[in-house]
Short mmCIF file of C-alpha atoms in Angstrom, two decimals:
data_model
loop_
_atom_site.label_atom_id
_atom_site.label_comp_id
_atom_site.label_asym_id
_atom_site.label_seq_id
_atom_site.Cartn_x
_atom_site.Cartn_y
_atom_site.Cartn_z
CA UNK A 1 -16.68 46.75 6.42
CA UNK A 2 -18.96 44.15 5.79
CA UNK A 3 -17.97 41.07 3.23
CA UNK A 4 -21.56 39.70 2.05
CA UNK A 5 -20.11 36.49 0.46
CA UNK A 6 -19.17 34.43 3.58
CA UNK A 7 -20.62 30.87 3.58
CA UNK A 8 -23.76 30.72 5.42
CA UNK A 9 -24.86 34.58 4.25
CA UNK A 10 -22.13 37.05 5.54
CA UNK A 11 -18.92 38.09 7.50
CA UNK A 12 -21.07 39.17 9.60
CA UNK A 13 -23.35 35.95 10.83
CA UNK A 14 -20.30 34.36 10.44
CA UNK A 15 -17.99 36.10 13.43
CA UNK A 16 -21.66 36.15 15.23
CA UNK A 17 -22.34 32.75 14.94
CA UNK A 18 -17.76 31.60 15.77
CA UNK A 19 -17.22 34.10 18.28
CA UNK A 20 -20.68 35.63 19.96
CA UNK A 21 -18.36 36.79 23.28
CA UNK A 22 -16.47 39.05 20.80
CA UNK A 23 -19.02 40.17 18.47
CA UNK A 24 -22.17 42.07 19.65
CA UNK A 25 -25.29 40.46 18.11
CA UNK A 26 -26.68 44.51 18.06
CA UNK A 27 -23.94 45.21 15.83
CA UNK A 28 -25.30 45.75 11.89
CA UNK A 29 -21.47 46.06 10.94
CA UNK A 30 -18.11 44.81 13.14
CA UNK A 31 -15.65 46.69 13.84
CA UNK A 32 -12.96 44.68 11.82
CA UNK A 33 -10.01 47.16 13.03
CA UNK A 34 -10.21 46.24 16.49
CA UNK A 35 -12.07 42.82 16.26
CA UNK A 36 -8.56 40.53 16.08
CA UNK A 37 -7.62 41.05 20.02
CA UNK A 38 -11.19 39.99 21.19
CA UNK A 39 -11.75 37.17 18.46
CA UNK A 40 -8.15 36.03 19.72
CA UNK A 41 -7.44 36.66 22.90
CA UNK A 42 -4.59 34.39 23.45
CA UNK A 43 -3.01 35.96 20.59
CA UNK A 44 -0.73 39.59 21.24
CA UNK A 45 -0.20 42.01 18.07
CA UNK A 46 2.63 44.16 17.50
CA UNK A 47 2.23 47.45 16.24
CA UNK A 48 3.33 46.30 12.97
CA UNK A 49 1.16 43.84 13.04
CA UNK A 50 -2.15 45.60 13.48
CA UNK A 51 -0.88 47.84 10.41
CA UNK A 52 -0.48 44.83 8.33
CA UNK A 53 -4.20 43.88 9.23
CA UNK A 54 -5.37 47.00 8.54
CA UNK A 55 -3.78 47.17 5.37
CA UNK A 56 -5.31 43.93 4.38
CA UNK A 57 -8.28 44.95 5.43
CA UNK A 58 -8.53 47.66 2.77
CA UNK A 59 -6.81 45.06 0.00
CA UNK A 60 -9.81 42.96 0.56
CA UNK A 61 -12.33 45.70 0.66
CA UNK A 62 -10.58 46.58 -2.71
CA UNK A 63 -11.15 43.49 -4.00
CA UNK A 64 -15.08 43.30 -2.54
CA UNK A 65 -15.31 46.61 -4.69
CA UNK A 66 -13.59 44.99 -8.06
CA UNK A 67 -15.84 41.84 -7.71
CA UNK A 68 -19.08 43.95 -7.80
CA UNK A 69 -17.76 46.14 -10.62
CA UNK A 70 -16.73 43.04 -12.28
CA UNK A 71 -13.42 44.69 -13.07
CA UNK A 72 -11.43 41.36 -14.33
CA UNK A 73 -7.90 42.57 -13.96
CA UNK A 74 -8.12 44.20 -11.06
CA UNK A 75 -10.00 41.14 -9.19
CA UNK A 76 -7.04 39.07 -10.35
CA UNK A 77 -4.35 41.52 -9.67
CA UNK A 78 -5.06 41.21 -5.91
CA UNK A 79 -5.77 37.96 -5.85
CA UNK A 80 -2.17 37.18 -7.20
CA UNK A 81 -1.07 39.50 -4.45
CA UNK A 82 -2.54 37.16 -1.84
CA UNK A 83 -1.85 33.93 -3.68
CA UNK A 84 2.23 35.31 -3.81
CA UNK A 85 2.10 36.80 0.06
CA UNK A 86 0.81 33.49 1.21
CA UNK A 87 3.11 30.87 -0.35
CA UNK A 88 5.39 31.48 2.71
CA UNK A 89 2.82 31.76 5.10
CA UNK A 90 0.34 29.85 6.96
CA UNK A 91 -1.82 33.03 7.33
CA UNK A 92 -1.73 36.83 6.43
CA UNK A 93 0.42 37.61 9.62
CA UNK A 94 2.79 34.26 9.13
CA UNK A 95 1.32 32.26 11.87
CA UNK A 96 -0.89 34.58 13.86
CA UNK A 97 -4.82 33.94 12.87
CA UNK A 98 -6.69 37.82 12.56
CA UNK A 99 -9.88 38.85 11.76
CA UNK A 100 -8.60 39.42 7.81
CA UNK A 101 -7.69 35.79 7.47
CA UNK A 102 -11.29 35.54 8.00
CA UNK A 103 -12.41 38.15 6.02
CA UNK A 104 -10.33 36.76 3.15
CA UNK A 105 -11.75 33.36 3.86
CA UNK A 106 -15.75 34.80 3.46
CA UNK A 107 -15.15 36.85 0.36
CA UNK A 108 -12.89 34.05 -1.51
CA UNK A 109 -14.27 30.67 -0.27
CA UNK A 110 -17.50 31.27 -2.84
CA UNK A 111 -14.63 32.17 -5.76
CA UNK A 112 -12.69 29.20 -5.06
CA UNK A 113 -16.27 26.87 -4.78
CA UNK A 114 -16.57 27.84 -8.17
CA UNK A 115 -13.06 27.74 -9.66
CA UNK A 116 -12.39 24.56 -12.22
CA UNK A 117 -9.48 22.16 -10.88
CA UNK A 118 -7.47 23.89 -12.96
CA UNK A 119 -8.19 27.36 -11.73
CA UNK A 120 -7.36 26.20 -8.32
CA UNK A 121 -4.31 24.17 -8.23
CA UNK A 122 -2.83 24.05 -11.93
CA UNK A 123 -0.05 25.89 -13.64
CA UNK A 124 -1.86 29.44 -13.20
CA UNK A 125 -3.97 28.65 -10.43
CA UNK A 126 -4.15 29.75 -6.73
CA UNK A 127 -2.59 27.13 -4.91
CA UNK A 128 -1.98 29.26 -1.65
CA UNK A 129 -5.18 30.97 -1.56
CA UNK A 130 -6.69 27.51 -1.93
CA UNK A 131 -4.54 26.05 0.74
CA UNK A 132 -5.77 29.11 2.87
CA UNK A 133 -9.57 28.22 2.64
CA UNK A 134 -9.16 24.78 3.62
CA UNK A 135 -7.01 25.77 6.67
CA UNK A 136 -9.36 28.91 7.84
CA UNK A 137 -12.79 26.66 7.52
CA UNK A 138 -11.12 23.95 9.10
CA UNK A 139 -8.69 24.80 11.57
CA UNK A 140 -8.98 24.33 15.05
CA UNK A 141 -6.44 27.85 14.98
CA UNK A 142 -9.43 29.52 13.87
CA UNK A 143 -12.69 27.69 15.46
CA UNK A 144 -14.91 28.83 13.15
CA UNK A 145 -18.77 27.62 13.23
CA UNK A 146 -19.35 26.12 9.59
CA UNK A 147 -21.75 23.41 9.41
CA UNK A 148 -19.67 20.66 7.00
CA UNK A 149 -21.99 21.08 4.41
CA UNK A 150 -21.27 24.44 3.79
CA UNK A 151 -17.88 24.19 3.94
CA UNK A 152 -15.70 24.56 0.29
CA UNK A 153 -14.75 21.10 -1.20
CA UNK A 154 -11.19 20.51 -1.95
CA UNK A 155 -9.62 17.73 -2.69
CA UNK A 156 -6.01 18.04 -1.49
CA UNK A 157 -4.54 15.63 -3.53
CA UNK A 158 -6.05 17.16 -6.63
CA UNK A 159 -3.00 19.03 -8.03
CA UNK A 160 -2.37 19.46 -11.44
CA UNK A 161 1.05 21.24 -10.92
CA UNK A 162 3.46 21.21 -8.04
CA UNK A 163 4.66 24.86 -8.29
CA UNK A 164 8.64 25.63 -7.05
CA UNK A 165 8.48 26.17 -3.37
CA UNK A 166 9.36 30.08 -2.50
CA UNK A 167 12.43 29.98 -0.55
CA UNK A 168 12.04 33.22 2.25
CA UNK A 169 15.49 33.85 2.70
CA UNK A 170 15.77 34.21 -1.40
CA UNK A 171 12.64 36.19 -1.48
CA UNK A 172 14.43 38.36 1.62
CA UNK A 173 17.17 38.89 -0.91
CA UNK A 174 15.43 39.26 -3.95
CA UNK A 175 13.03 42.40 -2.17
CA UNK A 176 16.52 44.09 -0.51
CA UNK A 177 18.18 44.23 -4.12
CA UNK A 178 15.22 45.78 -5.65
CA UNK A 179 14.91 48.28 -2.96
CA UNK A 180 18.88 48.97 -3.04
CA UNK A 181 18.07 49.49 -7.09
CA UNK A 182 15.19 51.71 -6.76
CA UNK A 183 17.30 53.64 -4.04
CA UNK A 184 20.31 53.55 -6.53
CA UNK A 185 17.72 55.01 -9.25
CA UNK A 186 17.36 52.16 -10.39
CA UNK A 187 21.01 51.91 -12.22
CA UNK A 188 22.32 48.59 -12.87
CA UNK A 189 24.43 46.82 -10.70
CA UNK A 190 27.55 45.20 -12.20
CA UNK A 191 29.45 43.20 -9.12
CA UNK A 192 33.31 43.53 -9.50
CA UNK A 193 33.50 46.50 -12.51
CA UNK A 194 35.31 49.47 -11.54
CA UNK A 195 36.38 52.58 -13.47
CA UNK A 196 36.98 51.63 -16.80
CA UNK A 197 40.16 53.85 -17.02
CA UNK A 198 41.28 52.22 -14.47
CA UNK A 199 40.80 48.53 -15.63
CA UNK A 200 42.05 48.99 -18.84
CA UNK A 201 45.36 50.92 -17.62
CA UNK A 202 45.70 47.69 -15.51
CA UNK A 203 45.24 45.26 -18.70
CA UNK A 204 47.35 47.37 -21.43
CA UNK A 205 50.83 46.22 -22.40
CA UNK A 206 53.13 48.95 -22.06
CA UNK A 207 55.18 50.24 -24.91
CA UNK A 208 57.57 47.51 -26.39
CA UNK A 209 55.36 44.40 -25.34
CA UNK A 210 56.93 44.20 -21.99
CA UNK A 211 54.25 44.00 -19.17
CA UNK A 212 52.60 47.12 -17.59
CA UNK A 213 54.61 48.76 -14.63
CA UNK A 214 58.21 47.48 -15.25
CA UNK A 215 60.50 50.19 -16.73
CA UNK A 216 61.87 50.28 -20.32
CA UNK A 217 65.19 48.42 -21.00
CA UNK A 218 66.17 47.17 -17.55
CA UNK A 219 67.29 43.59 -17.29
CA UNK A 220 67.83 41.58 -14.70
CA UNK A 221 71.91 41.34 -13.62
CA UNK A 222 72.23 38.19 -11.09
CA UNK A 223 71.47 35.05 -12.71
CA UNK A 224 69.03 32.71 -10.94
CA UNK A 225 70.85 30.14 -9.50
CA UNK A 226 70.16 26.11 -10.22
CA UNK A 227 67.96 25.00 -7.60
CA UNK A 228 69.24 21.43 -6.21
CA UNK A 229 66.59 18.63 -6.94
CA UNK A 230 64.97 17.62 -3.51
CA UNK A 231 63.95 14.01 -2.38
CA UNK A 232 59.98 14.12 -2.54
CA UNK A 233 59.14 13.91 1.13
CA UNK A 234 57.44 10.74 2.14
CA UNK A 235 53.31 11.39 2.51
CA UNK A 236 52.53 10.69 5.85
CA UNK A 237 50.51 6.99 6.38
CA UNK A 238 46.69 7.78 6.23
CA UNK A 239 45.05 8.14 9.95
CA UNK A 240 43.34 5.22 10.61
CA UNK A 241 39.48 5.54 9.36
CA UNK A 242 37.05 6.33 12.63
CA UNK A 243 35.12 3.19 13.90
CA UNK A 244 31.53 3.93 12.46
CA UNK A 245 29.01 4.51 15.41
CA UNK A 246 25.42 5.85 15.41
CA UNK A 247 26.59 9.04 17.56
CA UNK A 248 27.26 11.03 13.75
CA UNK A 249 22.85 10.94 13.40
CA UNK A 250 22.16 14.60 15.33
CA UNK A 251 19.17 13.34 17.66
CA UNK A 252 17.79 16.50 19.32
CA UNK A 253 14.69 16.73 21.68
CA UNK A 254 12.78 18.98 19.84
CA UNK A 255 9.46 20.84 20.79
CA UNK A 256 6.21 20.59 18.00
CA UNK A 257 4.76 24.00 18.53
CA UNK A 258 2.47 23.12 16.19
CA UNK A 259 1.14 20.81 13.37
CA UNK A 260 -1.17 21.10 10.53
CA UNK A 261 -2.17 18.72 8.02
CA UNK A 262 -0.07 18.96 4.50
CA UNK A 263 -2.30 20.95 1.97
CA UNK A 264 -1.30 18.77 -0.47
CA UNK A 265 -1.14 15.34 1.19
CA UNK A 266 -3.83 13.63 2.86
CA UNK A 267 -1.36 11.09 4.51
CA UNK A 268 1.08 14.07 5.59
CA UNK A 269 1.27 16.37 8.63
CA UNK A 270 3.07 19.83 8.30
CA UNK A 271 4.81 20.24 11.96
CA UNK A 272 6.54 23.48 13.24
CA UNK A 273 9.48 22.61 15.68
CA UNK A 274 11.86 24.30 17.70
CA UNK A 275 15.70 22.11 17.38
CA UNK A 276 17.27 24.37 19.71
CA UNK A 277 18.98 25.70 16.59
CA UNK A 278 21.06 29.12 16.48
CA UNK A 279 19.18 32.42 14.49
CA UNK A 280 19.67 32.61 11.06
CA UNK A 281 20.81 28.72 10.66
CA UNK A 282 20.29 26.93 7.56
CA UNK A 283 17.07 25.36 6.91
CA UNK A 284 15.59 27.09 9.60
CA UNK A 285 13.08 30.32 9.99
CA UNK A 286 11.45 32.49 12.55
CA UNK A 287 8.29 31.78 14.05
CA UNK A 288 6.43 35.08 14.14
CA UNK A 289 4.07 33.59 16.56
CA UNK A 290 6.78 33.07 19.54
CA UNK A 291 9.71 34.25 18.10
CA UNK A 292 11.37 31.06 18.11
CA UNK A 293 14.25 29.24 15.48
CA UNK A 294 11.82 26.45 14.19
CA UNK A 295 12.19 23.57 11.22
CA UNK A 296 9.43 22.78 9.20
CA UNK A 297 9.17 19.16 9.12
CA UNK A 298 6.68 16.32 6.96
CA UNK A 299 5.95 13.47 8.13
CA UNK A 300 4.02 10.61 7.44
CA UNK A 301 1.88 10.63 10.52
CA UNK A 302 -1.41 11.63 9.39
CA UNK A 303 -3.96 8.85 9.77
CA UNK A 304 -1.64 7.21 12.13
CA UNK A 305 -1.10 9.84 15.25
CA UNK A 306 -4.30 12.41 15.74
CA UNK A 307 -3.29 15.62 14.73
CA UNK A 308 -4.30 17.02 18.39
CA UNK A 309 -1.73 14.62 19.66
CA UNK A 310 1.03 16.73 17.27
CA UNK A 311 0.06 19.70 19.46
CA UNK A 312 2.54 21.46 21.98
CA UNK A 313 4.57 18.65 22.40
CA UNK A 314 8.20 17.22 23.41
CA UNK A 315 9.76 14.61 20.75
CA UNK A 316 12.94 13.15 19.18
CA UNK A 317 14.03 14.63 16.33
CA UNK A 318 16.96 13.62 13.37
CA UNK A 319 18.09 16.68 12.60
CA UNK A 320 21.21 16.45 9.61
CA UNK A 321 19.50 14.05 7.04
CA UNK A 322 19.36 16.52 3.77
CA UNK A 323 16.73 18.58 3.72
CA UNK A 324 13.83 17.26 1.02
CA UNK A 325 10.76 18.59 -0.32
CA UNK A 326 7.39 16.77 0.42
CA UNK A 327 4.58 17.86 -2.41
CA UNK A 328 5.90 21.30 -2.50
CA UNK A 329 6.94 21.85 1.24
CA UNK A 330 10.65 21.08 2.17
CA UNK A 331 11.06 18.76 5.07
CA UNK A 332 14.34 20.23 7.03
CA UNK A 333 14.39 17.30 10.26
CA UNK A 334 12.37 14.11 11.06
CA UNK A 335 10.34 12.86 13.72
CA UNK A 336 11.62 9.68 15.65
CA UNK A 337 8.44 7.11 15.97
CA UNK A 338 8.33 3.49 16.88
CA UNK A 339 6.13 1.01 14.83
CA UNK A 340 5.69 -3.14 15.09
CA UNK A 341 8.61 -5.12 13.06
CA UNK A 342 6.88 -6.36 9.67
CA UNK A 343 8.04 -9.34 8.01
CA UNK A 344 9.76 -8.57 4.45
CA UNK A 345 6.95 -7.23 1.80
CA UNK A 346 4.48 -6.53 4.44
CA UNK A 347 3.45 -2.71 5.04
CA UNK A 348 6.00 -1.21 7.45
CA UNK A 349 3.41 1.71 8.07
CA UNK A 350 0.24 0.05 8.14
CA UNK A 351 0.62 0.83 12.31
CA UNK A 352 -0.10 1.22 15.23
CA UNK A 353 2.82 4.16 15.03
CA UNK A 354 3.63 6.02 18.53
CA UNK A 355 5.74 8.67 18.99
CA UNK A 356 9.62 8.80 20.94
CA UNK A 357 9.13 10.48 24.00
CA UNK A 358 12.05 11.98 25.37
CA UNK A 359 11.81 13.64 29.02
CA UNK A 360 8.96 16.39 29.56
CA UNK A 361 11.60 18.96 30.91
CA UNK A 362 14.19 18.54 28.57
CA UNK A 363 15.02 21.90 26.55
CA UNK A 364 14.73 21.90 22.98
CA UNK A 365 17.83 20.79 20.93
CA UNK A 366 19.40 19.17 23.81
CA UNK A 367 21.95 16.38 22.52
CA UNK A 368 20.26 12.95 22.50
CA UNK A 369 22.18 9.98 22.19
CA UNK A 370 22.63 6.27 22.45
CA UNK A 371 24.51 5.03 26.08
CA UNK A 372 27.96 3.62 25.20
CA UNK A 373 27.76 5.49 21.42
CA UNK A 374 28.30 8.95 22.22
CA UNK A 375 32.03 10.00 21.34
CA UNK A 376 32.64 12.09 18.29
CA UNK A 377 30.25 14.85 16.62
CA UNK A 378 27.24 14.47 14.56
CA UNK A 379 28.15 15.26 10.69
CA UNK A 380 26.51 18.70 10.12
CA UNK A 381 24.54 16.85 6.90
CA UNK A 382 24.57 12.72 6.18
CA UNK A 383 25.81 11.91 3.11
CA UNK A 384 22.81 10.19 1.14
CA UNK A 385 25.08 8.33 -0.94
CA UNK A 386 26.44 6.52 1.90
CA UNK A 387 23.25 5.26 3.08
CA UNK A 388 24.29 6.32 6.93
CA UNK A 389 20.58 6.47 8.28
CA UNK A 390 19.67 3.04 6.15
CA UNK A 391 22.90 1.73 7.96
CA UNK A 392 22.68 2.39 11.27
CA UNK A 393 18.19 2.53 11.72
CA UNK A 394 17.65 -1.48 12.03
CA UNK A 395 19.91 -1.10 15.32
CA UNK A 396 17.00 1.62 16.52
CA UNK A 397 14.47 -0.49 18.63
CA UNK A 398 12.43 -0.59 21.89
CA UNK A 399 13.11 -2.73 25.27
CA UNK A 400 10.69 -4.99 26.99
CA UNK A 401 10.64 -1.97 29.31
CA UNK A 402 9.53 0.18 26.54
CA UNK A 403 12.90 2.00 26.47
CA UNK A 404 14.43 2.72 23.48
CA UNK A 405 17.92 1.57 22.00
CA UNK A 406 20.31 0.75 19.66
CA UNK A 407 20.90 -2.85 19.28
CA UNK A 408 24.73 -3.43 17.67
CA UNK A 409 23.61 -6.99 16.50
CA UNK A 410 21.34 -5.57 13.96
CA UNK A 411 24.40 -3.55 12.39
CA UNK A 412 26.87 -5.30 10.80
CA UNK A 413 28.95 -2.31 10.38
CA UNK A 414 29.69 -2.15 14.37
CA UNK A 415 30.30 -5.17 15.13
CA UNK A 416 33.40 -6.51 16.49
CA UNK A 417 33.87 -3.04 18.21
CA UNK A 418 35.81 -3.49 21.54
CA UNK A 419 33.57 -2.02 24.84
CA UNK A 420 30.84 -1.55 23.35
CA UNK A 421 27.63 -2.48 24.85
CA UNK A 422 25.34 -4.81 22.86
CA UNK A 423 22.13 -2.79 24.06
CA UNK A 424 22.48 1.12 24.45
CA UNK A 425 20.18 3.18 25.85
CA UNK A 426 19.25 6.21 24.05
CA UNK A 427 19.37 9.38 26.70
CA UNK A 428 19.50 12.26 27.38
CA UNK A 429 22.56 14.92 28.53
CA UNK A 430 20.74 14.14 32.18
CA UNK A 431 21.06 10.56 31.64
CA UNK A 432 16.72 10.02 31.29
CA UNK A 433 16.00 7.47 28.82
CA UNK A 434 13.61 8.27 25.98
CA UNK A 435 10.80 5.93 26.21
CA UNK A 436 7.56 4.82 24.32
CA UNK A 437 3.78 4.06 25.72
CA UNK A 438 3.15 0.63 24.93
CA UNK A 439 5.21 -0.71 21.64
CA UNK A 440 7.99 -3.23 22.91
CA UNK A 441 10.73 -4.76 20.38
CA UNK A 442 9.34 -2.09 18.04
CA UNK A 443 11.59 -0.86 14.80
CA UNK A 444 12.50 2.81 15.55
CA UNK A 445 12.54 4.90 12.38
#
């Protein structure tokens, strides 16, 4: 299956020209079925998988078919179908790149080149598909050859509506009821109804107005006896409120497994990162790539760190401020990362930035904490009302030895605080400090 609408002139010139070890320059049409394992070797497919890609395969020949027709509503039918399949996913598979993120890439990209701003990003446009372009022609994920001049124009920041982010586990939900319906023939589901007979035997008065269930006549023959007044009983005194410390912010080594930039952001980076967190936990998903419990975290990084410095590695991460959403993405964690002290109403991220590097070998969501600070439990989510981060972050800084710590003298709110050390350390369960390269009496935010 050929797709004669890729960039340069085709599908074809353009897995020649990306990937000539996988594609035979004799070939007059690839073999898409089997072209994902040589294209990416590094990648593994499931069974599954390779029926998903075939199956999208022949949605996208479908829609090849519908263009050249020019059959309007079926063109747009499928490319709703993509648009919806890819708001919770970075490519067709979830993660995994294939040859039909490609294909999709070389029949759309000349659609979306010609789409009005509207058409793209606004109420009823095709954000995700959009989003998709940009990351296939540009992604490193994907390596594909495309001069820059030929690449599709968007402008990221160009949205004219922020649609509702799709929440997967809803979605999950959502698909299972329908399919419970359809198996149910499609009956409706009322939760907590039950026979009606039944309910409204339980509701009716009996005969007489006396209650359902008690018999006709009888009356109670032992008077209740007075109950004796009792004394109130004195309320216990109040437990003495906790000393506040910095140990209730959950700092967690966490692992970037990867990072892209935010399709929506230019100043933004979209970062995938294992927190060491249990299956199924909230605000968490499932990387189909490695199978890992992973966050999706924003940050502010972009045009500060390089994005291939945001690849495959080790950092710091505050992991129970509440969730928010970033430009349509919700941001479940954030990354720890030094900068220079500014003086008040100068640019706090103007830079340099560098990134909290906690020990190379430490496992993902091991405990991180400040030396001398570390009784108690972090709160499972910080109360944005009571400003705990804002509190406790001008204590975070970095040593002349480029060691990071909390500073008590910056925090009113732990001062006075018997045994406490005025400079703690912030380690690891192994007792390794967490470090930065070259930023010393840096703010740590």
């Amino acid at each position: 299956m050929a797709i004669p609408s890729a960039p340069e002139s085709s599908l074809l010139s353009l897995l020649y020209r990306s990937y000539p070890a996988a594609v035979s320059p004799d070939a007059t049409e690839p073999d898409l079925l089997t072209a994902s394992p040589k294209i990416f070797p590094q990648t593994t497919f499931s069974v599954a998988e390779e029926a998903d890609i075939k199956q999208w395969l022949h949605t996208i020949s479908g829609l090849q078919a519908a263009l050249v027709k020019d059959e309007k509503p079926v063109v747009t039918n499928i490319l709703t179908q993509l648009n919806s399949h890819l708001a919770t996913r970075t490519t067709l598979l979830g993660s995994k790149p294939s040859v039909a993120d490609i294909a999709v890439y070389a029949l759309v990209a000349p659609l979306v080149e010609k789409w009005s701003p509207e058409e793209r990003t606004g109420e009823q446009g095709f954000h995700n598909l959009v989003r998709h372009v940009d990351f296939v022609q540009n992604s490193r994920l994907f390596a594909l050859q495309i001069p820059e001049e030929e690449k599709i124009a968007i402008d990221v920041n160009d949205v004219r509506f922020v649609p509702k982010p799709v929440d997967p586990k809803e979605e999950k939900e959502r698909k299972k009821k329908e399919k419970a319906a359809a198996a149910a023939g499609d009956k409706p589901l009322v939760v907590g109804q039950g026979k009606p007979e039944k309910a409204a035997a339980a509701a009716a008065p009996a005969a007489g107005g006396e209650p359902a269930g008690k018999p006709e006549g009888k009356v109670n023959k032992k008077e209740k006896k007075e109950k004796k007044e009792k004394a109130p009983k004195a309320k216990p005194a109040p437990a003495p409120a906790a000393p506040p410390t910095p140990s209730i912010i959950d700092l967690r080594v966490g692992h970037i497994l990867r990072a892209v930039n935010h399709p929506n952001a230019d100043s933004l980076y979209v970062s995938t990162i294992d927190c060491g967190d249990a299956p199924g936990s909230e605000n968490t998903s499932l990387d189909e790539a490695t199978g890992k419990t992973v966050r999706t975290v924003c940050s502010g990084l972009n045009g500060l760190i390089p994005l291939e410095e945001m690849q495959d590695r080790k950092i710091v991460a505050v992991c129970n401020l509440k969730p928010v959403t970033m430009r349509g993405i919700k941001s479940c964690a954030m990354v720890l990362a030094a900068s220079p002290r500014v003086a008040e109403g100068e640019d706090s991220h103007a830079g340099p930035v560098e990134l909290v590097m906690p020990p190379a070998d430490a496992p993902a969501g091991q405990r991180i904490y400040f030396d001398g600070w570390s009784e108690g439990e972090p709160e499972k989510v910080l109360n944005p009302k009571k400003k705990v981060w804002e509190t406790f972050q001008p204590g975070f800084t970095t040593t002349e030895n480029l060691e990071v710590a909390f500073e008590s003298s910056a925090v009113p709110a732990v001062q006075g605080q018997e045994g406490k050390p005025a400079l703690g350390k912030l380690i690891t369960a192994s007792g390794v400090v967490c470090t930065v390269k070259t930023l010393k009496g840096a703010a740590v935010r």
